[in-house]
């Protein structure tokens, strides 16, 4: 049996110990633990990496603490526009969705696109039509209404600013998962509500294959979180894979170069989670913190928020 391994993130940014109450910190840890255990259970049952990342991301999407699914931020019009992507490292099959409203779990829609569509990325109304044809669950505005996200939006509207989750503490609440299954197959998944008060159907890096999400059995699986405009320009997830494939770097070395050097040089704040087919895991970020968890064996999961 190969080394099964899974990692998840719930966003990166200036997440300072002083800014979180003990209770809030515990809420985040419990949420991360629930999601990683859910994904790990799938791997331990001998199921695929794709199934595992899907299960973990669904858990995070259903938790309003994170900026994805239920907890998605409001756009300029006071609506939710969600983006998600999933990729299988064995087949290089990928599915992604952008700018959807009312879909309960955008990651499940991305996975349906991967499996049943001849395309990779669907957006807006067309993606919702595809979701209806594939019996995905829709939810009302009430389900997606979160008072905290609403206050962020009111503040952003007042300042006429476009903010990443919330700018005052620069926290990016996107969620993601990467996994290596018992056959050494890899998968990556990412889901987000994007930026508070975003306009003009802005789409970030999360649903862009190669930027925010990428998986290839020959190298690694990667899911990113951070300021999407920089992650797209740096083609972050694919760059980690390329450094391994073309330069022979290890997973750890490749993540270090991309996150601590290349991204920093262009001003890109955030981080990523990555796994290779040996079950090595990297949780790399250049911000103050990243909600993250990793689990490789039956022992308790590693769960952390801050840098130290
Ligand atoms: N990367 C996401 C975006 O730019 C934001 C995040 O990671 O929270 O849409």
Tab-separated table of C-alpha atoms and ligand atoms in Angstrom:
chain	number	residue	atom	x	y	z
A	1	UNK	CA	0.000	0.000	0.000
A	2	UNK	CA	1.272	3.426	-0.943
A	3	UNK	CA	1.578	6.190	1.658
A	4	UNK	CA	-1.833	7.756	1.682
A	5	UNK	CA	-1.689	11.467	2.474
A	6	UNK	CA	-4.049	14.426	2.508
A	7	UNK	CA	-3.704	18.151	3.189
A	8	UNK	CA	-6.294	20.911	3.291
A	9	UNK	CA	-6.328	24.701	3.602
A	10	UNK	CA	-8.960	27.215	4.599
A	11	UNK	CA	-7.217	30.340	3.358
A	12	UNK	CA	-4.065	32.335	4.098
A	13	UNK	CA	-3.291	35.909	5.121
A	14	UNK	CA	-2.481	38.109	8.073
A	15	UNK	CA	-3.972	35.716	10.568
A	16	UNK	CA	-2.545	36.873	13.880
A	17	UNK	CA	-2.980	35.139	17.210
A	18	UNK	CA	-4.037	38.482	18.689
A	19	UNK	CA	-6.884	38.797	16.194
A	20	UNK	CA	-8.609	35.500	17.005
A	21	UNK	CA	-10.397	34.724	20.255
A	22	UNK	CA	-9.702	31.331	21.858
A	23	UNK	CA	-13.235	30.253	20.910
A	24	UNK	CA	-12.873	31.340	17.289
A	25	UNK	CA	-9.497	29.620	17.037
A	26	UNK	CA	-11.050	26.437	18.381
A	27	UNK	CA	-13.920	26.716	15.876
A	28	UNK	CA	-11.437	26.880	13.005
A	29	UNK	CA	-9.424	23.941	14.355
A	30	UNK	CA	-12.541	21.827	14.802
A	31	UNK	CA	-13.649	22.654	11.259
A	32	UNK	CA	-10.225	21.772	9.828
A	33	UNK	CA	-10.110	18.555	11.815
A	34	UNK	CA	-13.578	17.523	10.636
A	35	UNK	CA	-12.676	18.136	6.994
A	36	UNK	CA	-9.304	16.376	7.063
A	37	UNK	CA	-10.724	13.349	8.847
A	38	UNK	CA	-13.516	13.161	6.281
A	39	UNK	CA	-11.001	13.158	3.419
A	40	UNK	CA	-8.661	10.741	5.175
A	41	UNK	CA	-11.508	8.287	5.806
A	42	UNK	CA	-12.096	8.120	2.052
A	43	UNK	CA	-8.411	7.358	1.385
A	44	UNK	CA	-8.227	4.794	4.195
A	45	UNK	CA	-11.216	3.013	2.643
A	46	UNK	CA	-9.094	2.556	-0.506
A	47	UNK	CA	-10.987	5.119	-2.569
A	48	UNK	CA	-9.403	7.561	-5.000
A	49	UNK	CA	-7.605	10.821	-4.321
A	50	UNK	CA	-10.314	12.618	-6.328
A	51	UNK	CA	-13.002	11.250	-4.003
A	52	UNK	CA	-10.956	12.311	-0.959
A	53	UNK	CA	-10.361	15.927	-2.032
A	54	UNK	CA	-14.008	16.234	-3.022
A	55	UNK	CA	-15.180	15.018	0.397
A	56	UNK	CA	-12.840	17.355	2.294
A	57	UNK	CA	-13.781	20.413	0.213
A	58	UNK	CA	-17.526	19.726	0.549
A	59	UNK	CA	-17.064	19.836	4.351
A	60	UNK	CA	-15.283	23.182	4.146
A	61	UNK	CA	-17.832	24.591	1.670
A	62	UNK	CA	-20.626	23.728	4.095
A	63	UNK	CA	-18.965	25.649	6.925
A	64	UNK	CA	-19.650	29.431	6.976
A	65	UNK	CA	-16.234	30.091	8.578
A	66	UNK	CA	-14.646	29.801	5.137
A	67	UNK	CA	-15.074	31.874	1.995
A	68	UNK	CA	-16.481	29.086	-0.184
A	69	UNK	CA	-19.944	27.572	-0.631
A	70	UNK	CA	-22.126	28.625	2.315
A	71	UNK	CA	-19.631	31.203	3.649
A	72	UNK	CA	-18.952	32.894	0.295
A	73	UNK	CA	-18.417	36.648	0.305
A	74	UNK	CA	-20.777	39.131	-1.387
A	75	UNK	CA	-19.966	40.686	-4.772
A	76	UNK	CA	-20.640	44.325	-5.716
A	77	UNK	CA	-24.301	43.562	-6.415
A	78	UNK	CA	-24.772	41.824	-3.077
A	79	UNK	CA	-24.770	38.373	-4.703
A	80	UNK	CA	-22.490	35.376	-4.464
A	81	UNK	CA	-20.287	34.367	-7.379
A	82	UNK	CA	-18.409	31.182	-6.629
A	83	UNK	CA	-15.485	29.543	-8.395
A	84	UNK	CA	-14.104	25.992	-8.025
A	85	UNK	CA	-11.852	23.463	-9.747
A	86	UNK	CA	-10.857	19.833	-9.390
A	87	UNK	CA	-8.132	17.877	-11.192
A	88	UNK	CA	-7.137	14.214	-11.327
A	89	UNK	CA	-3.372	13.637	-11.539
A	90	UNK	CA	-3.718	10.207	-13.123
A	91	UNK	CA	-5.766	11.213	-16.172
A	92	UNK	CA	-5.047	14.978	-16.143
A	93	UNK	CA	-8.830	15.314	-16.386
A	94	UNK	CA	-10.032	18.622	-14.952
A	95	UNK	CA	-13.314	20.387	-14.325
A	96	UNK	CA	-13.859	23.967	-13.241
A	97	UNK	CA	-16.649	26.430	-12.713
A	98	UNK	CA	-16.678	30.200	-12.318
A	99	UNK	CA	-19.185	32.858	-11.322
A	100	UNK	CA	-21.974	30.551	-10.163
A	101	UNK	CA	-24.725	31.584	-7.796
A	102	UNK	CA	-26.954	29.344	-5.627
A	103	UNK	CA	-25.037	26.079	-6.225
A	104	UNK	CA	-24.708	24.489	-2.779
A	105	UNK	CA	-21.359	22.796	-3.498
A	106	UNK	CA	-19.487	24.286	-6.467
A	107	UNK	CA	-16.784	21.597	-6.126
A	108	UNK	CA	-19.368	18.929	-6.953
A	109	UNK	CA	-20.323	20.870	-10.075
A	110	UNK	CA	-16.640	21.150	-11.068
A	111	UNK	CA	-16.353	17.393	-10.648
A	112	UNK	CA	-19.429	16.757	-12.821
A	113	UNK	CA	-17.854	18.946	-15.498
A	114	UNK	CA	-14.651	16.890	-15.211
A	115	UNK	CA	-16.572	13.653	-15.623
A	116	UNK	CA	-19.414	14.425	-17.996
A	117	UNK	CA	-18.528	17.468	-20.060
A	118	UNK	CA	-16.211	17.732	-23.024
A	119	UNK	CA	-15.087	21.084	-21.606
A	120	UNK	CA	-12.922	22.099	-18.678
A	121	UNK	CA	-14.345	25.450	-17.509
A	122	UNK	CA	-17.991	26.562	-17.511
A	123	UNK	CA	-19.236	29.906	-16.212
A	124	UNK	CA	-22.359	31.665	-14.972
A	125	UNK	CA	-25.804	30.733	-16.284
A	126	UNK	CA	-24.501	28.027	-18.612
A	127	UNK	CA	-22.756	26.311	-15.720
A	128	UNK	CA	-25.976	26.507	-13.686
A	129	UNK	CA	-27.921	24.962	-16.580
A	130	UNK	CA	-25.370	22.111	-16.642
A	131	UNK	CA	-25.789	21.768	-12.865
A	132	UNK	CA	-29.557	21.407	-13.261
A	133	UNK	CA	-29.092	18.723	-15.894
A	134	UNK	CA	-26.861	16.841	-13.465
A	135	UNK	CA	-29.198	17.176	-10.474
A	136	UNK	CA	-26.917	19.295	-8.326
A	137	UNK	CA	-28.366	20.916	-5.229
A	138	UNK	CA	-29.296	24.614	-5.400
A	139	UNK	CA	-29.818	26.793	-2.312
A	140	UNK	CA	-31.635	30.096	-1.794
A	141	UNK	CA	-30.043	33.469	-0.929
A	142	UNK	CA	-31.026	32.825	2.697
A	143	UNK	CA	-28.729	29.783	2.862
A	144	UNK	CA	-25.775	31.867	1.663
A	145	UNK	CA	-26.541	34.870	3.898
A	146	UNK	CA	-23.933	35.259	6.610
A	147	UNK	CA	-24.135	38.374	8.847
A	148	UNK	CA	-20.336	38.652	9.099
A	149	UNK	CA	-19.843	38.493	5.327
A	150	UNK	CA	-22.673	41.031	4.957
A	151	UNK	CA	-20.901	43.483	7.271
A	152	UNK	CA	-17.679	43.058	5.276
A	153	UNK	CA	-19.616	43.864	2.119
A	154	UNK	CA	-21.318	46.933	3.634
A	155	UNK	CA	-17.881	48.234	4.710
A	156	UNK	CA	-16.375	47.533	1.271
A	157	UNK	CA	-19.324	49.260	-0.450
A	158	UNK	CA	-18.848	52.251	1.822
A	159	UNK	CA	-15.134	52.503	0.901
A	160	UNK	CA	-15.793	51.517	-2.701
A	161	UNK	CA	-13.038	48.914	-2.299
A	162	UNK	CA	-12.634	45.363	-3.548
A	163	UNK	CA	-11.239	43.250	-0.760
A	164	UNK	CA	-9.911	39.761	-0.283
A	165	UNK	CA	-12.154	38.206	2.335
A	166	UNK	CA	-11.406	41.088	4.659
A	167	UNK	CA	-8.659	43.518	3.989
A	168	UNK	CA	-8.197	44.834	7.498
A	169	UNK	CA	-6.516	41.585	8.432
A	170	UNK	CA	-5.785	40.447	4.865
A	171	UNK	CA	-7.215	37.002	5.193
A	172	UNK	CA	-8.015	34.886	2.162
A	173	UNK	CA	-10.676	32.338	3.057
A	174	UNK	CA	-10.614	30.090	0.010
A	175	UNK	CA	-10.574	26.346	0.700
A	176	UNK	CA	-8.680	23.510	-0.915
A	177	UNK	CA	-7.454	19.932	-0.621
A	178	UNK	CA	-4.748	17.742	-2.155
A	179	UNK	CA	-4.381	13.995	-1.727
A	180	UNK	CA	-2.337	10.928	-2.637
A	181	UNK	CA	-4.274	7.660	-2.619
A	182	UNK	CA	-3.226	4.083	-2.035
A	183	UNK	CA	-2.283	3.690	-5.733
A	184	UNK	CA	-0.113	6.808	-5.689
A	185	UNK	CA	-2.693	8.760	-7.697
A	186	UNK	CA	-2.926	12.466	-6.937
A	187	UNK	CA	-5.758	15.019	-6.989
A	188	UNK	CA	-6.303	18.690	-6.157
A	189	UNK	CA	-9.457	20.723	-5.486
A	190	UNK	CA	-10.065	24.409	-4.701
A	191	UNK	CA	-13.260	26.380	-4.007
A	192	UNK	CA	-13.874	30.079	-3.291
A	193	UNK	CA	-16.309	32.962	-3.123
A	194	UNK	CA	-13.501	35.208	-4.441
A	195	UNK	CA	-13.210	38.847	-3.341
A	196	UNK	CA	-15.717	40.905	-1.338
A	197	UNK	CA	-17.416	43.578	-3.467
A	198	UNK	CA	-15.829	42.222	-6.674
A	199	UNK	CA	-17.194	43.719	-9.908
A	200	UNK	CA	-17.404	42.913	-13.586
A	201	UNK	CA	-17.576	39.126	-13.091
A	202	UNK	CA	-14.016	39.084	-11.738
A	203	UNK	CA	-12.602	35.548	-11.606
A	204	UNK	CA	-9.530	34.651	-9.535
A	205	UNK	CA	-6.929	31.904	-9.737
A	206	UNK	CA	-8.898	29.124	-7.993
A	207	UNK	CA	-10.793	27.787	-11.054
A	208	UNK	CA	-7.884	28.374	-13.434
A	209	UNK	CA	-6.135	25.056	-14.045
A	210	UNK	CA	-2.405	25.592	-13.553
A	211	UNK	CA	-2.817	28.810	-11.535
A	212	UNK	CA	-4.789	27.938	-8.373
A	213	UNK	CA	-5.293	24.225	-8.944
A	214	UNK	CA	-3.204	21.505	-10.640
A	215	UNK	CA	-2.508	17.772	-10.335
A	216	UNK	CA	-0.188	15.460	-12.236
A	217	UNK	CA	0.898	12.015	-10.991
A	218	UNK	CA	4.360	12.603	-12.476
A	219	UNK	CA	4.978	15.507	-10.118
A	220	UNK	CA	2.468	16.797	-7.564
A	221	UNK	CA	-1.012	18.063	-6.729
A	222	UNK	CA	-1.370	21.711	-5.655
A	223	UNK	CA	-4.175	23.937	-4.321
A	224	UNK	CA	-3.489	27.648	-3.746
A	225	UNK	CA	-4.909	30.484	-1.674
A	226	UNK	CA	-3.981	34.143	-1.816
A	227	UNK	CA	-4.276	37.197	-4.016
A	228	UNK	CA	-5.525	35.542	-7.191
A	229	UNK	CA	-4.301	38.181	-9.620
A	230	UNK	CA	-0.688	37.385	-8.627
A	231	UNK	CA	-1.216	33.629	-8.530
A	232	UNK	CA	-2.581	33.726	-12.088
A	233	UNK	CA	0.320	35.789	-13.368
A	234	UNK	CA	2.820	33.467	-11.701
A	235	UNK	CA	0.919	30.324	-12.860
A	236	UNK	CA	1.742	29.079	-9.372
A	237	UNK	CA	0.417	25.508	-9.243
A	238	UNK	CA	1.848	24.548	-12.627
A	239	UNK	CA	5.127	26.256	-11.832
A	240	UNK	CA	5.622	24.000	-8.789
A	241	UNK	CA	4.971	20.999	-11.039
A	242	UNK	CA	7.323	22.308	-13.769
A	243	UNK	CA	10.181	22.872	-11.343
A	244	UNK	CA	9.873	19.229	-10.321
A	245	UNK	CA	9.494	17.914	-13.858
A	246	UNK	CA	12.060	20.012	-15.715
A	247	UNK	CA	14.554	20.879	-12.996
A	248	UNK	CA	14.280	17.751	-10.859
A	249	UNK	CA	13.507	19.735	-7.706
A	250	UNK	CA	11.887	17.955	-4.762
A	251	UNK	CA	8.349	18.948	-3.745
A	252	UNK	CA	9.741	20.905	-0.827
A	253	UNK	CA	12.318	22.763	-2.961
A	254	UNK	CA	9.787	23.591	-5.684
A	255	UNK	CA	7.264	24.998	-3.199
A	256	UNK	CA	9.973	27.043	-1.500
A	257	UNK	CA	11.127	28.641	-4.775
A	258	UNK	CA	7.606	29.525	-5.925
A	259	UNK	CA	6.100	30.716	-2.632
A	260	UNK	CA	9.069	32.323	-0.888
A	261	UNK	CA	10.907	33.708	-3.897
A	262	UNK	CA	8.954	34.036	-7.133
A	263	UNK	CA	5.646	35.119	-5.569
A	264	UNK	CA	7.301	37.434	-3.058
A	265	UNK	CA	9.221	39.194	-5.844
A	266	UNK	CA	5.982	40.148	-7.625
A	267	UNK	CA	4.127	41.012	-4.393
A	268	UNK	CA	1.905	37.920	-4.306
A	269	UNK	CA	0.741	37.153	-0.790
A	270	UNK	CA	-0.657	33.736	0.136
A	271	UNK	CA	0.237	30.083	0.138
A	272	UNK	CA	-0.426	26.596	-1.110
A	273	UNK	CA	-0.717	22.973	-0.100
A	274	UNK	CA	0.950	20.256	-2.153
A	275	UNK	CA	1.493	16.510	-2.159
A	276	UNK	CA	3.604	14.173	-4.322
A	277	UNK	CA	3.036	10.521	-5.216
A	278	UNK	CA	5.259	9.340	-2.339
A	279	UNK	CA	2.851	10.991	0.061
A	280	UNK	CA	5.168	13.907	0.920
A	281	UNK	CA	3.195	16.983	1.957
A	282	UNK	CA	4.121	20.679	1.823
A	283	UNK	CA	2.158	23.508	3.466
A	284	UNK	CA	3.912	26.656	2.223
A	285	UNK	CA	2.903	30.292	2.712
A	286	UNK	CA	4.488	33.733	2.757
A	287	UNK	CA	1.735	35.394	4.812
A	288	UNK	CA	1.355	35.541	8.592
A	289	UNK	CA	-0.753	32.422	8.672
A	290	UNK	CA	-2.696	29.825	6.757
A	291	UNK	CA	-5.548	27.678	8.053
A	292	UNK	CA	-4.125	24.250	7.308
A	293	UNK	CA	-4.138	20.576	8.208
A	294	UNK	CA	-2.304	17.448	7.054
A	295	UNK	CA	-2.639	13.758	7.779
A	296	UNK	CA	-0.470	10.879	6.632
A	297	UNK	CA	-1.225	7.991	8.928
A	298	UNK	CA	-3.620	6.839	11.599
A	299	UNK	CA	-2.124	9.248	14.152
A	300	UNK	CA	-3.774	12.588	14.860
A	301	UNK	CA	-3.779	15.157	12.079
A	302	UNK	CA	-1.410	18.131	12.117
A	303	UNK	CA	-3.559	21.269	12.414
A	304	UNK	CA	-2.180	24.815	12.457
A	305	UNK	CA	-3.152	28.410	11.805
A	306	UNK	CA	-0.223	30.737	12.547
A	307	UNK	CA	3.343	30.810	11.228
A	308	UNK	CA	5.006	29.500	14.410
B	1	LIG	N1	-7.335	33.082	-4.462
B	1	LIG	C1	-8.678	33.543	-4.234
B	1	LIG	C2	-9.049	34.538	-5.306
B	1	LIG	O1	-8.245	35.372	-5.651
B	1	LIG	C3	-8.842	34.194	-2.900
B	1	LIG	C4	-8.423	33.368	-1.720
B	1	LIG	O2	-7.479	32.576	-1.802
B	1	LIG	O3	-9.071	33.519	-0.671
B	1	LIG	O4	-10.184	34.511	-5.740
